[in-house]
């Protein structure tokens, strides 16, 4: 290849790369926020599928928390009644992605009876409706520039609840839902 052709090839590649451009972390975060915060059904289901592939079908959760491109799951250790491990799942290199990682033991979970009251099975939660739950939470919060920062599922009373934290530059609002994805109205509990 002649010198002139090499120069044209290099210049052409440089122009092509410049046209593609890059996305800064700030621009990426703003894009995610404009789409509701990046929380939704796909990430939740991928995380549960990865956990199921690791542990088998009989998963029992203590908590399930989603943030930008990442899920943290507290899971009862199979075959035990009083032990919990944390697993993390991520899909984006920007947010600690790379699939499933863990387990990391959780200390201080209490005895088997106390722990049992905080556990829930994934089949009882509307993970496949999280897109609609997040959209409803953003609409309910009605914050200018609001986006879903965190979605958490846990059982701290007699029922499993989904809670979406909608935030904006000036305030944050927690919007509660039942495990089936229906909104909890004031006074409903």
mmCIF file of C-alpha atoms in Angstrom:
data_model
loop_
_atom_site.group_PDB
_atom_site.id
_atom_site.type_symbol
_atom_site.label_atom_id
_atom_site.label_comp_id
_atom_site.label_asym_id
_atom_site.label_seq_id
_atom_site.Cartn_x
_atom_site.Cartn_y
_atom_site.Cartn_z
ATOM 1 C CA UNK A 1 0.000 0.000 0.000
ATOM 2 C CA UNK A 2 1.421 3.366 -0.992
ATOM 3 C CA UNK A 3 2.084 6.124 1.511
ATOM 4 C CA UNK A 4 -0.662 8.243 0.014
ATOM 5 C CA UNK A 5 -3.250 5.461 0.421
ATOM 6 C CA UNK A 6 -2.205 4.923 4.037
ATOM 7 C CA UNK A 7 -2.661 8.617 4.786
ATOM 8 C CA UNK A 8 -6.101 8.599 3.167
ATOM 9 C CA UNK A 9 -7.026 5.475 5.150
ATOM 10 C CA UNK A 10 -5.886 7.005 8.445
ATOM 11 C CA UNK A 11 -7.662 10.309 7.738
ATOM 12 C CA UNK A 12 -10.830 8.447 6.716
ATOM 13 C CA UNK A 13 -10.749 6.363 9.910
ATOM 14 C CA UNK A 14 -10.218 9.502 12.024
ATOM 15 C CA UNK A 15 -13.167 11.240 10.371
ATOM 16 C CA UNK A 16 -15.354 8.186 10.878
ATOM 17 C CA UNK A 17 -14.406 7.916 14.562
ATOM 18 C CA UNK A 18 -14.990 11.634 15.100
ATOM 19 C CA UNK A 19 -18.424 11.336 13.514
ATOM 20 C CA UNK A 20 -19.345 8.492 15.875
ATOM 21 C CA UNK A 21 -18.348 10.539 18.877
ATOM 22 C CA UNK A 22 -18.300 9.388 22.466
ATOM 23 C CA UNK A 23 -20.752 9.700 25.278
ATOM 24 C CA UNK A 24 -19.587 11.090 28.579
ATOM 25 C CA UNK A 25 -20.732 9.539 31.860
ATOM 26 C CA UNK A 26 -22.776 12.687 32.591
ATOM 27 C CA UNK A 27 -24.492 12.563 29.194
ATOM 28 C CA UNK A 28 -25.168 8.852 29.665
ATOM 29 C CA UNK A 29 -26.667 9.408 33.143
ATOM 30 C CA UNK A 30 -28.855 12.241 31.850
ATOM 31 C CA UNK A 31 -30.117 10.027 29.013
ATOM 32 C CA UNK A 32 -30.939 7.234 31.477
ATOM 33 C CA UNK A 33 -32.766 9.702 33.744
ATOM 34 C CA UNK A 34 -34.774 11.088 30.818
ATOM 35 C CA UNK A 35 -36.011 7.525 30.209
ATOM 36 C CA UNK A 36 -37.214 7.108 33.794
ATOM 37 C CA UNK A 37 -34.000 6.072 35.539
ATOM 38 C CA UNK A 38 -33.078 2.867 33.737
ATOM 39 C CA UNK A 39 -35.101 0.658 36.073
ATOM 40 C CA UNK A 40 -37.459 -1.859 34.579
ATOM 41 C CA UNK A 41 -38.613 -5.384 33.929
ATOM 42 C CA UNK A 42 -35.780 -6.491 31.650
ATOM 43 C CA UNK A 43 -33.015 -5.860 34.187
ATOM 44 C CA UNK A 44 -35.059 -7.456 36.987
ATOM 45 C CA UNK A 45 -35.834 -10.598 35.011
ATOM 46 C CA UNK A 46 -32.239 -10.942 33.760
ATOM 47 C CA UNK A 47 -30.990 -10.713 37.362
ATOM 48 C CA UNK A 48 -33.466 -13.333 38.590
ATOM 49 C CA UNK A 49 -32.640 -15.641 35.672
ATOM 50 C CA UNK A 50 -28.928 -15.386 36.482
ATOM 51 C CA UNK A 51 -29.610 -16.083 40.168
ATOM 52 C CA UNK A 52 -31.804 -19.048 39.291
ATOM 53 C CA UNK A 53 -29.070 -20.440 37.024
ATOM 54 C CA UNK A 54 -26.673 -20.194 39.972
ATOM 55 C CA UNK A 55 -28.907 -21.489 42.796
ATOM 56 C CA UNK A 56 -31.728 -23.440 41.167
ATOM 57 C CA UNK A 57 -35.476 -22.868 41.029
ATOM 58 C CA UNK A 58 -36.271 -22.543 44.742
ATOM 59 C CA UNK A 59 -35.122 -18.966 45.356
ATOM 60 C CA UNK A 60 -36.327 -17.158 48.473
ATOM 61 C CA UNK A 61 -35.507 -13.438 48.690
ATOM 62 C CA UNK A 62 -35.199 -11.065 51.629
ATOM 63 C CA UNK A 63 -34.743 -7.994 49.412
ATOM 64 C CA UNK A 64 -34.382 -7.007 45.783
ATOM 65 C CA UNK A 65 -32.967 -3.533 45.017
ATOM 66 C CA UNK A 66 -32.453 -1.974 41.575
ATOM 67 C CA UNK A 67 -30.368 1.095 40.792
ATOM 68 C CA UNK A 68 -28.804 2.283 37.497
ATOM 69 C CA UNK A 69 -27.989 -0.905 35.609
ATOM 70 C CA UNK A 70 -27.458 -2.935 38.774
ATOM 71 C CA UNK A 71 -29.455 -5.237 41.059
ATOM 72 C CA UNK A 72 -28.622 -6.272 44.610
ATOM 73 C CA UNK A 73 -30.437 -9.333 45.954
ATOM 74 C CA UNK A 74 -30.426 -10.690 49.494
ATOM 75 C CA UNK A 75 -31.189 -14.396 49.209
ATOM 76 C CA UNK A 76 -31.769 -17.092 51.812
ATOM 77 C CA UNK A 77 -28.980 -19.623 51.456
ATOM 78 C CA UNK A 78 -30.552 -22.787 49.988
ATOM 79 C CA UNK A 79 -30.883 -25.556 52.553
ATOM 80 C CA UNK A 80 -30.738 -23.184 55.553
ATOM 81 C CA UNK A 81 -33.316 -21.376 57.647
ATOM 82 C CA UNK A 82 -31.188 -18.599 59.139
ATOM 83 C CA UNK A 83 -28.535 -17.560 56.602
ATOM 84 C CA UNK A 84 -28.629 -14.889 53.898
ATOM 85 C CA UNK A 85 -26.186 -14.030 51.110
ATOM 86 C CA UNK A 86 -26.047 -10.981 48.864
ATOM 87 C CA UNK A 87 -25.686 -11.330 45.102
ATOM 88 C CA UNK A 88 -25.193 -8.485 42.653
ATOM 89 C CA UNK A 89 -26.099 -8.415 38.996
ATOM 90 C CA UNK A 90 -25.119 -5.755 36.494
ATOM 91 C CA UNK A 91 -25.397 -5.272 32.767
ATOM 92 C CA UNK A 92 -23.356 -2.132 32.186
ATOM 93 C CA UNK A 93 -19.642 -1.662 32.618
ATOM 94 C CA UNK A 94 -20.367 1.908 33.719
ATOM 95 C CA UNK A 95 -22.364 0.636 36.681
ATOM 96 C CA UNK A 96 -20.408 -2.385 37.784
ATOM 97 C CA UNK A 97 -21.821 -4.812 35.259
ATOM 98 C CA UNK A 98 -20.508 -8.134 34.196
ATOM 99 C CA UNK A 99 -23.323 -10.483 35.168
ATOM 100 C CA UNK A 100 -23.849 -12.139 38.533
ATOM 101 C CA UNK A 101 -21.356 -11.808 41.373
ATOM 102 C CA UNK A 102 -21.445 -13.162 44.886
ATOM 103 C CA UNK A 103 -22.279 -14.607 47.253
ATOM 104 C CA UNK A 104 -21.310 -12.296 50.079
ATOM 105 C CA UNK A 105 -22.572 -13.445 53.490
ATOM 106 C CA UNK A 106 -24.953 -11.100 55.351
ATOM 107 C CA UNK A 107 -24.324 -10.932 59.103
ATOM 108 C CA UNK A 108 -26.931 -10.345 61.778
ATOM 109 C CA UNK A 109 -30.053 -11.621 60.030
ATOM 110 C CA UNK A 110 -31.577 -12.960 63.246
ATOM 111 C CA UNK A 111 -32.988 -16.366 63.981
ATOM 112 C CA UNK A 112 -34.967 -18.540 61.591
ATOM 113 C CA UNK A 113 -38.372 -17.393 62.870
ATOM 114 C CA UNK A 114 -37.550 -13.672 62.615
ATOM 115 C CA UNK A 115 -35.982 -14.154 59.175
ATOM 116 C CA UNK A 116 -38.965 -16.145 57.870
ATOM 117 C CA UNK A 117 -41.256 -13.112 58.403
ATOM 118 C CA UNK A 118 -39.087 -11.041 56.015
ATOM 119 C CA UNK A 119 -38.784 -13.548 53.160
ATOM 120 C CA UNK A 120 -40.721 -13.715 49.894
ATOM 121 C CA UNK A 121 -40.720 -15.789 46.739
ATOM 122 C CA UNK A 122 -40.098 -14.096 43.367
ATOM 123 C CA UNK A 123 -43.226 -15.698 41.854
ATOM 124 C CA UNK A 124 -45.348 -13.509 44.159
ATOM 125 C CA UNK A 125 -43.906 -10.250 42.793
ATOM 126 C CA UNK A 126 -44.843 -8.615 39.469
ATOM 127 C CA UNK A 127 -41.261 -8.333 38.185
ATOM 128 C CA UNK A 128 -42.534 -8.385 34.604
ATOM 129 C CA UNK A 129 -44.617 -5.255 35.331
ATOM 130 C CA UNK A 130 -41.745 -3.117 36.666
ATOM 131 C CA UNK A 131 -41.773 -0.875 33.561
ATOM 132 C CA UNK A 132 -45.362 0.114 34.319
ATOM 133 C CA UNK A 133 -44.647 0.394 38.070
ATOM 134 C CA UNK A 134 -41.789 2.824 37.410
ATOM 135 C CA UNK A 135 -43.867 4.874 34.949
ATOM 136 C CA UNK A 136 -46.722 5.039 37.461
ATOM 137 C CA UNK A 137 -44.354 6.067 40.266
ATOM 138 C CA UNK A 138 -42.898 8.908 38.187
ATOM 139 C CA UNK A 139 -46.393 10.088 37.263
ATOM 140 C CA UNK A 140 -47.617 9.852 40.871
ATOM 141 C CA UNK A 141 -44.591 11.698 42.278
ATOM 142 C CA UNK A 142 -45.108 14.490 39.742
ATOM 143 C CA UNK A 143 -41.636 15.987 40.238
ATOM 144 C CA UNK A 144 -40.219 18.338 37.633
ATOM 145 C CA UNK A 145 -37.317 16.444 36.081
ATOM 146 C CA UNK A 146 -38.120 13.439 38.274
ATOM 147 C CA UNK A 147 -36.752 9.989 37.545
ATOM 148 C CA UNK A 148 -36.775 6.621 39.304
ATOM 149 C CA UNK A 149 -33.533 6.362 41.236
ATOM 150 C CA UNK A 150 -34.180 3.125 43.145
ATOM 151 C CA UNK A 151 -36.736 0.337 43.131
ATOM 152 C CA UNK A 152 -36.831 -1.945 46.175
ATOM 153 C CA UNK A 153 -38.875 -5.032 46.990
ATOM 154 C CA UNK A 154 -38.966 -6.282 50.551
ATOM 155 C CA UNK A 155 -41.239 -7.668 53.202
ATOM 156 C CA UNK A 156 -41.046 -5.886 56.506
ATOM 157 C CA UNK A 157 -44.652 -6.315 57.616
ATOM 158 C CA UNK A 158 -47.266 -8.891 56.764
ATOM 159 C CA UNK A 159 -47.033 -8.140 53.035
ATOM 160 C CA UNK A 160 -44.409 -7.808 50.354
ATOM 161 C CA UNK A 161 -44.120 -4.278 48.992
ATOM 162 C CA UNK A 162 -42.460 -2.549 46.045
ATOM 163 C CA UNK A 163 -41.146 0.943 46.743
ATOM 164 C CA UNK A 164 -39.893 3.302 44.036
ATOM 165 C CA UNK A 165 -37.773 6.309 45.008
ATOM 166 C CA UNK A 166 -38.460 9.096 42.510
ATOM 167 C CA UNK A 167 -36.001 11.952 42.751
ATOM 168 C CA UNK A 168 -35.374 15.342 41.198
ATOM 169 C CA UNK A 169 -32.794 18.052 41.847
ATOM 170 C CA UNK A 170 -34.991 19.506 44.636
ATOM 171 C CA UNK A 171 -36.761 16.578 46.314
ATOM 172 C CA UNK A 172 -37.360 12.839 46.507
ATOM 173 C CA UNK A 173 -40.582 10.891 46.971
ATOM 174 C CA UNK A 174 -41.149 7.238 47.908
ATOM 175 C CA UNK A 175 -44.055 5.719 45.958
ATOM 176 C CA UNK A 176 -45.340 2.388 47.366
ATOM 177 C CA UNK A 177 -46.939 -0.501 45.450
ATOM 178 C CA UNK A 178 -48.228 -3.905 46.415
ATOM 179 C CA UNK A 179 -46.261 -6.926 45.208
ATOM 180 C CA UNK A 180 -48.692 -7.331 42.301
ATOM 181 C CA UNK A 181 -47.777 -3.849 41.042
ATOM 182 C CA UNK A 182 -50.939 -2.028 42.138
ATOM 183 C CA UNK A 183 -50.352 1.399 43.711
ATOM 184 C CA UNK A 184 -50.921 1.836 47.429
ATOM 185 C CA UNK A 185 -53.171 4.822 47.991
ATOM 186 C CA UNK A 186 -52.784 7.003 51.084
ATOM 187 C CA UNK A 187 -54.308 5.115 53.983
ATOM 188 C CA UNK A 188 -54.217 1.746 52.130
ATOM 189 C CA UNK A 189 -50.999 0.431 53.747
#
